Short mmCIF file of C-alpha atoms and ligand atoms in Angstrom, two decimals:
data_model
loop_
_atom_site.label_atom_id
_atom_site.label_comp_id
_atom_site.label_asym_id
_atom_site.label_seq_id
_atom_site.Cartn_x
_atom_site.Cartn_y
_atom_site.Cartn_z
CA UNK A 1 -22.31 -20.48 18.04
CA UNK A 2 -20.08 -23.61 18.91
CA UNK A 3 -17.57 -24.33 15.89
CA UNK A 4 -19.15 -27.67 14.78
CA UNK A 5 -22.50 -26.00 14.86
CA UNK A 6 -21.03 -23.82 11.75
CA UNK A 7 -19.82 -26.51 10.27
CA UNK A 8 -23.07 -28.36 10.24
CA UNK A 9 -24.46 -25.42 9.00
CA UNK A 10 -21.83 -24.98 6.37
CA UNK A 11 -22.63 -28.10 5.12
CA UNK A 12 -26.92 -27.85 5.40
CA UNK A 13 -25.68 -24.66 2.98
CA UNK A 14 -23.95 -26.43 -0.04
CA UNK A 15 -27.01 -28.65 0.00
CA UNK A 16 -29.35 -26.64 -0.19
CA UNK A 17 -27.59 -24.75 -2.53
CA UNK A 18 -27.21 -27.43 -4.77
CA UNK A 19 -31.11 -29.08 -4.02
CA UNK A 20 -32.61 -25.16 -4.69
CA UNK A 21 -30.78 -24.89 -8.01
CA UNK A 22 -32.58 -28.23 -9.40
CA UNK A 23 -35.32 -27.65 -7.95
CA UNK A 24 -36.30 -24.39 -7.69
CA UNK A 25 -34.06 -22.34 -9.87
CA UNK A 26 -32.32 -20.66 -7.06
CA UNK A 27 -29.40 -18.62 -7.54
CA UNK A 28 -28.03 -19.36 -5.06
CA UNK A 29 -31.22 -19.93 -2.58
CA UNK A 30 -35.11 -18.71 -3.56
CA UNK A 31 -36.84 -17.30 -0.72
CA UNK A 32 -38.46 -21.06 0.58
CA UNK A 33 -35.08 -22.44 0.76
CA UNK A 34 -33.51 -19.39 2.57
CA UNK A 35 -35.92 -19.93 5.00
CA UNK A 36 -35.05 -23.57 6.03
CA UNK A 37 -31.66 -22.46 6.29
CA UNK A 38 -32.47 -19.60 8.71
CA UNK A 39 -34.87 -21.99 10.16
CA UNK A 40 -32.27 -24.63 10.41
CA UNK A 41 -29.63 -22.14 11.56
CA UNK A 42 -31.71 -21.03 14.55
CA UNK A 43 -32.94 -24.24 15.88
CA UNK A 44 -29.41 -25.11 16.22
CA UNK A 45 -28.58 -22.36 17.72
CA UNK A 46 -31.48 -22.40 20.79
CA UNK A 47 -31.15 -25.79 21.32
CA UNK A 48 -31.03 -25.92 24.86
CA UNK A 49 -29.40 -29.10 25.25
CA UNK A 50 -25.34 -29.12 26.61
CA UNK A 51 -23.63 -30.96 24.89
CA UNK A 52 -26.25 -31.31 21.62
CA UNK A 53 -27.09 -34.30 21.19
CA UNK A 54 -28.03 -36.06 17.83
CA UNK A 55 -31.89 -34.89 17.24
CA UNK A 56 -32.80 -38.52 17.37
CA UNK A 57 -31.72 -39.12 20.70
CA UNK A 58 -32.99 -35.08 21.85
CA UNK A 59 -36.27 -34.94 24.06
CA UNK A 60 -37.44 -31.59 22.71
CA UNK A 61 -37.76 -32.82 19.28
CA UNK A 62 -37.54 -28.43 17.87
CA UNK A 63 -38.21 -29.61 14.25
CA UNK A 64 -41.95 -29.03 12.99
CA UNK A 65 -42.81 -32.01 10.96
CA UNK A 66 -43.02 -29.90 8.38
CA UNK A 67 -39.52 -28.39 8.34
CA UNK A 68 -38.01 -31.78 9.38
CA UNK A 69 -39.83 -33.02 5.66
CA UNK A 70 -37.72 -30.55 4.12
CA UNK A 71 -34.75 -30.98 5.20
CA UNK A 72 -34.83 -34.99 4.88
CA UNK A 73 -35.78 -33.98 1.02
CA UNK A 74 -32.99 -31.95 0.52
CA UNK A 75 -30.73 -34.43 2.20
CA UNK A 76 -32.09 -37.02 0.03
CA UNK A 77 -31.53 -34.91 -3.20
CA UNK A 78 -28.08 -33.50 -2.30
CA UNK A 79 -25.91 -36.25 0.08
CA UNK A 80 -25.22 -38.64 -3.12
CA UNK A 81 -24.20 -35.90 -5.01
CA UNK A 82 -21.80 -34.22 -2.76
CA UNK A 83 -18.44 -35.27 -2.48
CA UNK A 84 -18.69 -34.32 1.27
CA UNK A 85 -19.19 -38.51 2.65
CA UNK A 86 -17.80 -37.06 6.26
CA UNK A 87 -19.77 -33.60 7.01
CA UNK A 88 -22.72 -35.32 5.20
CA UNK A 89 -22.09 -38.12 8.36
CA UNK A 90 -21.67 -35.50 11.06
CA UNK A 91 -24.72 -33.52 9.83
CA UNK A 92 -26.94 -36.86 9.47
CA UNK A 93 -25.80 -37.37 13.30
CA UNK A 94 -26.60 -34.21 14.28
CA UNK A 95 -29.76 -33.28 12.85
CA UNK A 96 -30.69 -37.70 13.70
CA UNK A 97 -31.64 -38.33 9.64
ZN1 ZN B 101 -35.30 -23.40 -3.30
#
C-alpha cells in the first residue's frame, strides 16, 4: 500500500473513531463501523487506477451507494471537529466528497 494511501486511511480512522463513539458507543469502533473501515481500506487498496485519482474524477466509481452514504455521514459528523483541516483536504480529494 502506497504511503499516502495509509495516510488517508489514518485519517478515515480518527473519524470514524470519533463519529462511532457518538454515535454508536464504540470503543473504539462497533462492528458496523469496523466494517466501513475494512471496506474503505480495501477499495483503496484494489483500485486499479495508476496514479489514483480523486473518486470524483475515477471511471470505476468502487463505492456502493450505500457505503459511499456512510462515509459522507461520518465525514459530515467528524471533519468540523477534527483539528486535522489538511488530511481532512487530502482525504475529501481522494475519496471526491
Ligand atoms: Zn459505529
Amino acid at each position: 500500500m502506497k504511503r499516502s494511501v495509509r495516510a488517508e486511511l489514518e485519517t478515515l480512522e480518527k473519524m470514524l473513531q470519533l463519529y462511532c463513539r457518538a454515535a454508536h458507543g464504540g470503543r473504539p469502533l462497533c462492528a458496523g463501523c469496523r466494517e466501513l473501515l475494512e471496506y474503505s481500506a480495501e477499495r483503496l487498496r484494489l483500485c486499479p487506477q495508476h496514479p489514483k485519482p480523486a473518486c470524483k474524477d475515477c471511471p470505476v466509481h468502487c463505492y456502493s451507494p450505500a457505503m459511499r452514504e456512510r462515509v459522507r455521514e461520518v465525514m459530515r459528523y467528524a471533519g468540523p471537529r477534527l483539528a486535522l483541516r489538511r488530511p481532512l483536504l487530502a482525504l475529501r480529494h481522494l475519496l471526491g466528497f
